[in-house]
CSV table of C-alpha atoms in Angstrom, one decimal:
chain,number,residue,atom,x,y,z
Z,703,UNK,CA,27.3,21.7,13.6
Z,704,UNK,CA,26.5,20.5,9.8
Z,705,UNK,CA,22.6,21.1,8.8
Z,706,UNK,CA,20.2,19.1,6.9
Z,707,UNK,CA,19.8,20.4,3.6
Z,708,UNK,CA,15.7,20.9,3.8
Z,709,UNK,CA,15.8,19.6,-0.2
Z,710,UNK,CA,16.6,16.4,0.1
Z,711,UNK,CA,14.2,13.9,1.7
Z,712,UNK,CA,15.3,10.4,3.2
Z,713,UNK,CA,12.2,7.9,3.5
Z,714,UNK,CA,14.6,5.8,6.2
Z,715,UNK,CA,14.3,8.6,8.4
Z,716,UNK,CA,10.7,10.0,9.1
Z,717,UNK,CA,7.9,8.9,11.4
Z,718,UNK,CA,5.1,6.7,9.4
Z,719,UNK,CA,0.4,7.2,10.1
Z,720,UNK,CA,1.0,4.0,8.7
Z,721,UNK,CA,-1.5,1.4,6.9
Z,722,UNK,CA,-4.8,-0.1,8.0
Z,723,UNK,CA,-6.4,-2.5,7.1
Z,724,UNK,CA,-10.8,-3.2,7.9
Z,725,UNK,CA,-11.7,-6.8,7.7
Z,726,UNK,CA,-12.8,-7.3,4.8
Z,727,UNK,CA,-8.9,-6.8,3.2
Z,728,UNK,CA,-7.7,-8.8,6.2
Z,729,UNK,CA,-9.9,-11.5,5.1
Z,730,UNK,CA,-9.1,-11.1,1.3
Z,731,UNK,CA,-5.6,-11.6,1.6
Z,732,UNK,CA,-6.7,-14.2,4.0
Z,733,UNK,CA,-7.9,-16.1,1.4
Z,734,UNK,CA,-5.0,-14.8,-1.5
Z,735,UNK,CA,-2.8,-16.7,1.2
Z,736,UNK,CA,-4.1,-19.8,1.4
Z,737,UNK,CA,-4.0,-21.3,-2.9
Z,738,UNK,CA,-0.8,-21.2,-1.7
Z,739,UNK,CA,1.2,-21.8,1.0
Z,740,UNK,CA,4.6,-20.1,0.3
Z,741,UNK,CA,2.8,-16.8,0.3
Z,742,UNK,CA,3.4,-14.3,2.8
Z,743,UNK,CA,0.4,-11.8,2.3
Z,744,UNK,CA,0.2,-8.5,-0.4
Z,745,UNK,CA,2.2,-6.1,-0.9
Z,746,UNK,CA,1.1,-3.5,-1.8
Z,747,UNK,CA,3.7,-0.2,-3.5
Z,748,UNK,CA,2.9,2.0,-6.0
Z,749,UNK,CA,4.0,2.9,-9.9
Z,750,UNK,CA,3.9,6.0,-11.9
Z,751,UNK,CA,1.0,5.4,-14.3
Z,752,UNK,CA,-1.9,6.7,-15.6
Z,753,UNK,CA,-3.2,10.3,-16.3
Z,754,UNK,CA,-3.1,11.8,-12.6
Z,755,UNK,CA,0.6,10.5,-12.4
Z,756,UNK,CA,-0.3,7.1,-10.3
Z,757,UNK,CA,-1.5,3.7,-9.8
Z,758,UNK,CA,-1.1,0.7,-6.8
Z,759,UNK,CA,0.1,-2.1,-7.1
Z,760,UNK,CA,-0.3,-5.9,-5.9
Z,761,UNK,CA,2.0,-8.9,-5.7
Z,762,UNK,CA,1.6,-11.3,-3.2
Z,763,UNK,CA,4.8,-11.8,-1.5
Z,764,UNK,CA,7.0,-15.3,-1.2
Z,765,UNK,CA,9.7,-13.2,0.5
Z,766,UNK,CA,9.8,-9.8,2.1
Z,767,UNK,CA,12.3,-7.2,0.7
Z,768,UNK,CA,14.6,-5.3,3.3
Z,769,UNK,CA,12.8,-2.7,3.2
Z,770,UNK,CA,9.4,-3.9,3.1
Z,771,UNK,CA,6.8,-2.2,5.7
Z,772,UNK,CA,4.7,-5.0,7.2
Z,773,UNK,CA,0.9,-3.9,8.6
Z,774,UNK,CA,-1.2,-7.1,10.4
Z,775,UNK,CA,-4.5,-7.1,10.7
Z,776,UNK,CA,-6.7,-9.6,11.7
Z,777,UNK,CA,-3.0,-12.1,11.0
Z,778,UNK,CA,-3.4,-11.1,6.9
Z,779,UNK,CA,0.0,-8.9,6.4
Z,780,UNK,CA,0.5,-6.0,3.6
Z,781,UNK,CA,4.0,-5.5,2.8
Z,782,UNK,CA,4.9,-2.0,2.0
Z,783,UNK,CA,8.5,-1.7,-0.1
Z,784,UNK,CA,9.4,2.0,1.9
Z,785,UNK,CA,10.6,3.9,-1.3
Z,786,UNK,CA,5.7,3.7,-1.8
Z,787,UNK,CA,5.3,5.6,2.3
Z,788,UNK,CA,5.5,9.2,1.0
Z,789,UNK,CA,2.7,8.7,-1.7
Z,790,UNK,CA,0.3,6.3,0.7
Z,791,UNK,CA,1.3,6.7,4.0
Z,792,UNK,CA,-2.0,7.0,5.9
Z,793,UNK,CA,-4.0,5.2,3.6
Z,794,UNK,CA,-6.8,2.4,4.7
Z,795,UNK,CA,-6.8,-0.6,2.4
Z,796,UNK,CA,-10.1,-2.4,2.0
Z,797,UNK,CA,-12.4,-5.1,0.4
Z,798,UNK,CA,-15.5,-4.0,-2.0
Z,799,UNK,CA,-17.7,-6.2,-3.9
Z,800,UNK,CA,-19.8,-4.0,-5.9
Z,801,UNK,CA,-22.4,-6.0,-7.9
Z,802,UNK,CA,-20.2,-8.5,-9.4
Z,803,UNK,CA,-17.4,-7.5,-9.4
Z,804,UNK,CA,-14.7,-7.3,-5.7
Z,805,UNK,CA,-11.7,-5.0,-5.7
Z,806,UNK,CA,-9.7,-3.7,-3.5
Z,807,UNK,CA,-10.4,-0.1,-2.2
Z,808,UNK,CA,-7.3,2.3,-1.0
Z,809,UNK,CA,-8.9,5.2,1.1
Z,810,UNK,CA,-5.2,7.6,0.7
Z,811,UNK,CA,-5.4,10.3,2.5
Z,812,UNK,CA,-1.9,12.0,0.5
Z,813,UNK,CA,-4.5,10.9,-3.2
Z,814,UNK,CA,-5.3,14.6,-4.0
Z,815,UNK,CA,-7.1,13.8,-7.3
Z,816,UNK,CA,-8.1,10.7,-9.4
Z,817,UNK,CA,-8.6,10.3,-13.2
Z,818,UNK,CA,-12.2,10.1,-14.6
Z,819,UNK,CA,-11.1,5.9,-14.1
Z,820,UNK,CA,-10.4,5.3,-10.9
Z,821,UNK,CA,-6.8,3.7,-12.2
Z,822,UNK,CA,-4.5,6.7,-10.8
Z,823,UNK,CA,-3.9,9.1,-8.7
Z,824,UNK,CA,-2.2,12.1,-8.1
Z,825,UNK,CA,-0.4,14.0,-5.5
Z,826,UNK,CA,0.3,17.1,-4.0
């Protein structure tokens, strides 16, 4: 009998909590997709960035990738690469207006700390 190596981790063998979209985020994704009939939704990923370690990436999706996980709300679709899930699982994606600014906000329970500018986050 083979035992699993506790030092290894495979994201496709894990049960994810998932991501949620607020009504406001769903409406903004649909508004962005409405500008181009080929856009299917928005992809949320992470990359190494900033002083805290990781930053969020967002791109319009015209063609899904095989390992994308899909999260939908009110007709809006959020695509998330499987490799990003260990860093953002359980995140609520919101879209807020702060004065003249409009931004996506990420309420990420895995983020242990953020940089002062709010552009990057770290996980432990």
